[in-house]
Short mmCIF file of C-alpha atoms and ligand atoms in Angstrom, two decimals:
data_model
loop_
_atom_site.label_atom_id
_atom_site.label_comp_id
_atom_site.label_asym_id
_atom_site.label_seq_id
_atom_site.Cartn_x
_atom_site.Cartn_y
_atom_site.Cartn_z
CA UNK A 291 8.16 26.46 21.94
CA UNK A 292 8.12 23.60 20.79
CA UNK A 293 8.38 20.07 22.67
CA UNK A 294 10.04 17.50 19.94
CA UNK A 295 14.12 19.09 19.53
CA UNK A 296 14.19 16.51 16.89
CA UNK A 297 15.23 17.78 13.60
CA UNK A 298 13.18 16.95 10.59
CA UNK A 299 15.64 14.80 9.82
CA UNK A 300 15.41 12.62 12.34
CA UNK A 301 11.94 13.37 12.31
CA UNK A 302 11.97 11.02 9.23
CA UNK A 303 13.96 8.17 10.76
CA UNK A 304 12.88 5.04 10.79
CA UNK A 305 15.90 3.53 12.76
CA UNK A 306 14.78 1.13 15.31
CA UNK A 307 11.54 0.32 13.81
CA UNK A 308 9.98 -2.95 12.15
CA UNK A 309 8.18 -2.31 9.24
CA UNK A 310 6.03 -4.90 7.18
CA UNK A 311 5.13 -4.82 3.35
CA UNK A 312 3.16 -7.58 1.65
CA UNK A 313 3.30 -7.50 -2.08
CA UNK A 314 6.79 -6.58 -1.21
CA UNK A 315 8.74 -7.63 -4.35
CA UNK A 316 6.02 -6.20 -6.88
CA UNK A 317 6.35 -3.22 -8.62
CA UNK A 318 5.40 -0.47 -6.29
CA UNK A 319 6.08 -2.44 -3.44
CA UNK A 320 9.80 -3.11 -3.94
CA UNK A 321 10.27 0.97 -4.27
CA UNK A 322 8.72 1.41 -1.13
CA UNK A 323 10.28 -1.38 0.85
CA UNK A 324 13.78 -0.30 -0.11
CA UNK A 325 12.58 3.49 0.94
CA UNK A 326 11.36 2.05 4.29
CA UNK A 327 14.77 0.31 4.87
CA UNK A 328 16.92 3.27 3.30
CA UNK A 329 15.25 5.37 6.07
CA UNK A 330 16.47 2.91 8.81
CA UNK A 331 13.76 0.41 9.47
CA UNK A 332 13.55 -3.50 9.52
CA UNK A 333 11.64 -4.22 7.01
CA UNK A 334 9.94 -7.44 6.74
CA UNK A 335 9.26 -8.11 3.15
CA UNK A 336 6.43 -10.69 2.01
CA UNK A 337 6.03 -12.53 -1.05
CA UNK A 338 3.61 -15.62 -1.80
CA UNK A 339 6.89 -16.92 -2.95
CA UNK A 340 9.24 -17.26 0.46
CA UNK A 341 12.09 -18.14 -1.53
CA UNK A 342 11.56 -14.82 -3.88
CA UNK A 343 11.05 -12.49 -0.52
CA UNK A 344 14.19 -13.72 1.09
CA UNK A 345 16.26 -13.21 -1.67
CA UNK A 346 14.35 -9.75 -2.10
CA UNK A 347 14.73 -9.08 1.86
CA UNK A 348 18.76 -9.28 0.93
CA UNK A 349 19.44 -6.92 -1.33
CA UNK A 350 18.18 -4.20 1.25
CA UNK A 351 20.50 -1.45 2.65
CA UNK A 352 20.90 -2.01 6.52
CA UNK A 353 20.79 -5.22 8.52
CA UNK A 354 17.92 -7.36 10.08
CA UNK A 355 15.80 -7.37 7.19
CA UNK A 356 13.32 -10.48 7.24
CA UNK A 357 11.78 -11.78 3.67
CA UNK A 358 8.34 -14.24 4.63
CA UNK A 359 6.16 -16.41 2.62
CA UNK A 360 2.74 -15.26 2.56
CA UNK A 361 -0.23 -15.10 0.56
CA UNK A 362 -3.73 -13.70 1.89
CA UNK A 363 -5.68 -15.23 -0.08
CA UNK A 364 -5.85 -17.56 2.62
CA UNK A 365 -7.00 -14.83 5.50
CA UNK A 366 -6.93 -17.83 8.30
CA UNK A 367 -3.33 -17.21 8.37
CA UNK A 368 -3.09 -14.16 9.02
CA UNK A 369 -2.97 -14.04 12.80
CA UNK A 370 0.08 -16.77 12.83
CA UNK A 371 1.61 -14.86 10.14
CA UNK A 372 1.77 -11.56 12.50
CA UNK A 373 2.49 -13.72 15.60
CA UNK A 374 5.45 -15.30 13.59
CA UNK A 375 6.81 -11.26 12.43
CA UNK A 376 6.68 -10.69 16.16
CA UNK A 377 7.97 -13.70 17.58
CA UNK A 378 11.44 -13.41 14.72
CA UNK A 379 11.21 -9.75 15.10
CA UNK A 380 9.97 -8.84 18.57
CA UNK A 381 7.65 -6.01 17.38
CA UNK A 382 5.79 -4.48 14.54
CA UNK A 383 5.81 -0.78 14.12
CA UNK A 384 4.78 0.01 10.78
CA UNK A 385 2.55 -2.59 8.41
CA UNK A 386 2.17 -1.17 4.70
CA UNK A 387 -1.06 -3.33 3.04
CA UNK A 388 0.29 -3.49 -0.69
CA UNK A 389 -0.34 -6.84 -1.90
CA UNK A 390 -2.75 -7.20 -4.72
CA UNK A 391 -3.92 -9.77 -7.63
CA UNK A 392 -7.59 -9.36 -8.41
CA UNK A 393 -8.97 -10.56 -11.87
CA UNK A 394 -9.60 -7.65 -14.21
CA UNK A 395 -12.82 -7.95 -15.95
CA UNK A 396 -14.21 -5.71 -18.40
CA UNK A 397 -17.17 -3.72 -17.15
CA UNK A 398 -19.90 -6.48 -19.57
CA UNK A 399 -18.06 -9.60 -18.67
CA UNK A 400 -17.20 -8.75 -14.71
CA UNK A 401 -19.14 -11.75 -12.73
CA UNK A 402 -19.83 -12.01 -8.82
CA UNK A 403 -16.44 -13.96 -8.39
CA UNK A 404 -14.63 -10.95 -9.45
CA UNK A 405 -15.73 -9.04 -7.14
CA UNK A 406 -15.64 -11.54 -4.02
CA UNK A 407 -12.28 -12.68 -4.77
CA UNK A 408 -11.09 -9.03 -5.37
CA UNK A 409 -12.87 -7.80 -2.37
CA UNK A 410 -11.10 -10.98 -0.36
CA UNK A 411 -7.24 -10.43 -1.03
CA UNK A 412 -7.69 -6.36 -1.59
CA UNK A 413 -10.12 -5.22 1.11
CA UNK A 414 -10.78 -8.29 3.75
CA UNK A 415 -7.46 -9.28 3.91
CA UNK A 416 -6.31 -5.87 4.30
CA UNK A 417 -8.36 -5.19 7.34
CA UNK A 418 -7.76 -8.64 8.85
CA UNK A 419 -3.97 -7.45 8.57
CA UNK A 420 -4.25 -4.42 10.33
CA UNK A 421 -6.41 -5.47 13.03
CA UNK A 422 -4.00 -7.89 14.19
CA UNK A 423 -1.12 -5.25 13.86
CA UNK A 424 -3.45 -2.80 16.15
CA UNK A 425 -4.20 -6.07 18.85
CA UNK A 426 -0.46 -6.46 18.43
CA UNK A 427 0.72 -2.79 19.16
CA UNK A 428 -2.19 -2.19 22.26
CA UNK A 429 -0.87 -5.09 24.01
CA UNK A 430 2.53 -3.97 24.12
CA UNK A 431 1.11 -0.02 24.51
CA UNK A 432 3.46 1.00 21.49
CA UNK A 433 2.03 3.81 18.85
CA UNK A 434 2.19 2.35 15.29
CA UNK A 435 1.26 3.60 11.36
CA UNK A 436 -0.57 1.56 9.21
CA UNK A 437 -0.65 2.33 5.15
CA UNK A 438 -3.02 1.14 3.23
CA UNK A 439 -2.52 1.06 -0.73
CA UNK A 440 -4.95 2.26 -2.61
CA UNK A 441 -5.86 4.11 -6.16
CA UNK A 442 -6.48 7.18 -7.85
CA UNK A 443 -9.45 4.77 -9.17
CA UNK A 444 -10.61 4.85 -5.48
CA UNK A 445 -11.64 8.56 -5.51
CA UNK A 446 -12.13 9.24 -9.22
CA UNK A 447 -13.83 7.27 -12.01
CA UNK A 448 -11.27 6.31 -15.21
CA UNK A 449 -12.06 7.97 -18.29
CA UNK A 450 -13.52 5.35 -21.21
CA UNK A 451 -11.70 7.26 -23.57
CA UNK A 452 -8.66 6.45 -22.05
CA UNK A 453 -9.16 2.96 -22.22
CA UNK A 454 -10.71 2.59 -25.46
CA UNK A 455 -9.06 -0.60 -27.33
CA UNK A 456 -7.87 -2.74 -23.85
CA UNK A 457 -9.49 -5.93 -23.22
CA UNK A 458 -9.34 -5.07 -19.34
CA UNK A 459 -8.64 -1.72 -18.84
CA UNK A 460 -10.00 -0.72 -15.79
CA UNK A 461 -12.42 -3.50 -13.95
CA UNK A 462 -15.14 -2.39 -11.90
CA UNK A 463 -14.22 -4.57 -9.50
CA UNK A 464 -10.56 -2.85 -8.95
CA UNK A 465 -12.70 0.15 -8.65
CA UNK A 466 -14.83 -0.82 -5.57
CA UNK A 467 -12.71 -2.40 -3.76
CA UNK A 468 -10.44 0.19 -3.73
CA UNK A 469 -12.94 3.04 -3.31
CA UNK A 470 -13.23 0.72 -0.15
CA UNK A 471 -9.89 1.16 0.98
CA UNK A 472 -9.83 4.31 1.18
CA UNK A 473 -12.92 4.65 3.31
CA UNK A 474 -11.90 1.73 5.84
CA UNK A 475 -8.56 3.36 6.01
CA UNK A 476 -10.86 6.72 7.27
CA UNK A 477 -13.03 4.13 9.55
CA UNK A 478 -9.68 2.43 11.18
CA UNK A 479 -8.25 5.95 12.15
CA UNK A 480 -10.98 7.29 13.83
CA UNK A 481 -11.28 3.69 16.24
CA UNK A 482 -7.78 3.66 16.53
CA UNK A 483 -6.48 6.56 17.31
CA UNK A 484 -7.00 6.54 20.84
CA UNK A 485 -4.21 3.83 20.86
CA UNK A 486 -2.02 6.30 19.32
CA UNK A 487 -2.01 4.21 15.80
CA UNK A 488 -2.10 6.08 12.80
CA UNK A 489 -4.02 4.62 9.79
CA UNK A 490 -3.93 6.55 6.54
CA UNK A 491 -3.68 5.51 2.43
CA UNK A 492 -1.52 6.32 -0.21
CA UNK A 493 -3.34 6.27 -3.77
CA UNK A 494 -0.85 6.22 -6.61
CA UNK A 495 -1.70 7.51 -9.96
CA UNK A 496 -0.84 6.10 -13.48
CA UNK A 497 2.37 3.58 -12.58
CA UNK A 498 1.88 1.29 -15.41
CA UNK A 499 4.44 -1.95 -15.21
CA UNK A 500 6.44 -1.89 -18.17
CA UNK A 501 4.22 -4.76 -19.06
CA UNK A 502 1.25 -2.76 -19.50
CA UNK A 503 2.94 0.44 -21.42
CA UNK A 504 4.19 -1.97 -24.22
CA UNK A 505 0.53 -3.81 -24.27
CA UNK A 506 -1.40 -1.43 -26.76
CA UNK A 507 0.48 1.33 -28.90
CA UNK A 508 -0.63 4.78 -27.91
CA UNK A 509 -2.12 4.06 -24.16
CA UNK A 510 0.13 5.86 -22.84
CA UNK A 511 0.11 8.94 -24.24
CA UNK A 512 -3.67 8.65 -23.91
CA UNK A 513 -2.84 8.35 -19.83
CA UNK A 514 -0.17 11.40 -20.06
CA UNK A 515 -3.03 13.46 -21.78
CA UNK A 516 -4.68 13.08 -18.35
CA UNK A 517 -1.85 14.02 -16.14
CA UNK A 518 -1.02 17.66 -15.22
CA UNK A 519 2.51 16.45 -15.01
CA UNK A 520 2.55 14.98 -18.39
CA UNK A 521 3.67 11.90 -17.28
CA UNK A 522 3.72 8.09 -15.71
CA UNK A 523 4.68 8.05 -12.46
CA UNK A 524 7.88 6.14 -11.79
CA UNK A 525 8.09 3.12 -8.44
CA UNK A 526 10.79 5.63 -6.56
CA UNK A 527 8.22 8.30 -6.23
CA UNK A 528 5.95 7.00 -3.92
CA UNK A 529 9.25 6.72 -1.51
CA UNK A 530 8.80 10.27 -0.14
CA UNK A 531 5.06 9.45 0.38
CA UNK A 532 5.08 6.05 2.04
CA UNK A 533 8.30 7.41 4.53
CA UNK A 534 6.54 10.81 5.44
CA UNK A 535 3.26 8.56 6.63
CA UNK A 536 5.41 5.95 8.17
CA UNK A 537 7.38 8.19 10.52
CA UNK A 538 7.36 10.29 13.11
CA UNK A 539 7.20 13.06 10.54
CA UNK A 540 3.50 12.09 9.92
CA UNK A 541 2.83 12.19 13.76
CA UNK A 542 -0.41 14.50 13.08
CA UNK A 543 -1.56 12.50 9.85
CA UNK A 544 -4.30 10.24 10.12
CA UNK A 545 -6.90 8.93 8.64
CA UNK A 546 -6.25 10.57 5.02
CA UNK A 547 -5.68 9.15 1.53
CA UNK A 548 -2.38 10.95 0.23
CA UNK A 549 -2.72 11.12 -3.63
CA UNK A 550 0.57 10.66 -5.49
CA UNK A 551 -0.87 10.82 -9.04
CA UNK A 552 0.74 13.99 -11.11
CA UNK A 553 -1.89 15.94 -10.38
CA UNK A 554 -4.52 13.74 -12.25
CA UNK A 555 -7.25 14.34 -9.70
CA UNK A 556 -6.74 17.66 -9.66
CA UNK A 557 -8.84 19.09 -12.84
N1 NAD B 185 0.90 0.18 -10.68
C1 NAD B 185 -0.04 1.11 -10.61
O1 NAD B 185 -0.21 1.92 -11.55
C2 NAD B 185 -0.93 1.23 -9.41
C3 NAD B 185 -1.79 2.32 -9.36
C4 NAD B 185 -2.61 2.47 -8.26
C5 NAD B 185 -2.55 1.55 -7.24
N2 NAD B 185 -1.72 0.49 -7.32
C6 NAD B 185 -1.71 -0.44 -6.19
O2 NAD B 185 -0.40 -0.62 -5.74
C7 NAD B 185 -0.25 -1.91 -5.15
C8 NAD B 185 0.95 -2.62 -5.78
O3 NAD B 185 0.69 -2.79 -7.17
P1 NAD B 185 1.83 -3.02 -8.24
O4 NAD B 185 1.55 -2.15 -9.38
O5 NAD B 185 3.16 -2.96 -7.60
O6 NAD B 185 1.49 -4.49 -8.71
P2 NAD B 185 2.34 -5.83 -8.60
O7 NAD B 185 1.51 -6.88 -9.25
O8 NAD B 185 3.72 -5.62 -9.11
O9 NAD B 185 2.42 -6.09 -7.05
C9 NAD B 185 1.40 -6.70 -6.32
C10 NAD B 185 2.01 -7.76 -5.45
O10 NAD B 185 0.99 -8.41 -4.70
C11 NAD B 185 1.26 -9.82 -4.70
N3 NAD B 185 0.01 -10.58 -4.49
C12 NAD B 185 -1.01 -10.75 -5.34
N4 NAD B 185 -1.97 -11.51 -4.79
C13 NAD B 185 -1.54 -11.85 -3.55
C14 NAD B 185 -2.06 -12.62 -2.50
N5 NAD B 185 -3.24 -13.24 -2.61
N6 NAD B 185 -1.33 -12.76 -1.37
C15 NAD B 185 -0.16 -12.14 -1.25
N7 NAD B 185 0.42 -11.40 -2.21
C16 NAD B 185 -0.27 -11.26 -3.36
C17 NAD B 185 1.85 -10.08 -6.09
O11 NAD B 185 2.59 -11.26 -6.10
C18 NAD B 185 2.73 -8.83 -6.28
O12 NAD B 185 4.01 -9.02 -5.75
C19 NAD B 185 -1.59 -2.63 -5.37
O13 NAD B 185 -2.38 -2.51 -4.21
C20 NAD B 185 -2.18 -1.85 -6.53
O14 NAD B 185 -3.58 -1.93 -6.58
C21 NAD B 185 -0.91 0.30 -8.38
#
């Protein structure tokens, strides 16, 4: 017998919960912000650009929707920017670690700064973020889910082949630090689950920008060669994912990287 009457549904719900994205008006990030609110949450959208999030933060379905300024490059503002969610907000429930803008070296030109800087905004910051959700959530004795973005390029190498012909196809760098996300994201759940907080990843696939399929004729079809689907994926199809790990749907989920790639790490 079971002891949640919920249906799955409402299962899914995010009514009455705060949700934060950073990155929030990017390309993925926008998809999943508008899936968080769609499901019922506040969602507190970030942009380095305030004035860009707020406008962002209104064209949400629901009410109480909150766009901030915030960049992490800078990580020594992190704990007044989470004090400041809390303080406008009066809780966080859900924090979704998006944001992103390493260089992207090729593999014979990639230099130590690459790395540190992309290791700073995509891995440091990133933890920094969540820790002060989790201080935030024990004090007030709340469970919580934490999503950390990651890669396909975390778990699986690219293929050269693939990127034969781009000046900066796919930078060793991008694939360290997020072969690091996806292993903190394992290290966070196991330390935090006694607090009832859920940590877990999502690792999109092939999502070029439509920047990126109109940068070198015949990429693309190069990428779809490697996808059992046969295709990109599009923004609205990590919705689904982000939603399921969000809610109390995902209640028994943690500490797992949920590939939404077409099946391209599957052969
Ligand atoms: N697009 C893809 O194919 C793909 C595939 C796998 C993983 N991802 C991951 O998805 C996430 C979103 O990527 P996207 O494709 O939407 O790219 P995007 O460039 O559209 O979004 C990234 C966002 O992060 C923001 N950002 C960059 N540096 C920042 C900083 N220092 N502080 C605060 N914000 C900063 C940018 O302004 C942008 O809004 C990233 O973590 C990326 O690595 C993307």
């Amino acid at each position: 017998m079971s002891t949640d009457e919920r249906s799955v549904i409402d299962l899914f719900s995010l009514q009455g919960k705060v949700a934060v994205v950073t990155g929030a008006c990017g390309w993925l990030g926008s998809a999943m912000s508008r899936a968080l609110a769609e499901a019922g949450a506040q969602v507190v959208v970030t942009s380095r650009d305030g004035g860009q999030a707020a406008e962002f933060a209104a064209t949400l379905p629901g009410d109480g929707h909150l766009g901030l300024g915030f960049s992490q490059g800078d990580t020594d503002t992190i704990p007044g920017f989470v004090s400041e969610v809390v303080e406008r907000m009066g809780k966080i429930d859900v924090l979704v670690n998006n944001a992103y803008g390493g260089t992207a070296p090729d593999i014979d030109n990639a230099t130590a700064e690459d790395f540190n800087q992309a290791y700073h905004v995509g891995v440091t910051a990133y933890f920094l973020l969540a820790r002060d959700v989790m201080l935030h959530l024990r004090e007030q004795q709340r469970p919580g889910s934490i999503i950390n973005i990651a890669s396909m390029y975390g778990v699986v190498a690219s293929y050269p082949s693939a990127y034969e012909g781009l000046s900066a196809g796919s930078p060793p760098n991008y694939h360290a630090l997020k072969g690091g996300v996806v292993h903190l994201t394992r290290h966070l759940a196991a330390y935090w689950a006694k607090y009832n907080i859920r940590v877990n990843a999502i690792a999109p696939g092939p999502f070029p920008k439509p920047e990126v399929r109109d940068s070198v004729e015949g990429f693309i079809p190069r990428l779809e060669e490697k996808v059992p689907l046969g295709r990109m994926g599009r923004p609205e199809e990590l919705k689904g994912a982000v939603v399921l790990l969000a809610s109390d749907a995902g209640s028994y989920i943690t500490g797992q990287n949920l590939l939404v790639d077409g099946g391209w790490t599957a052969w």
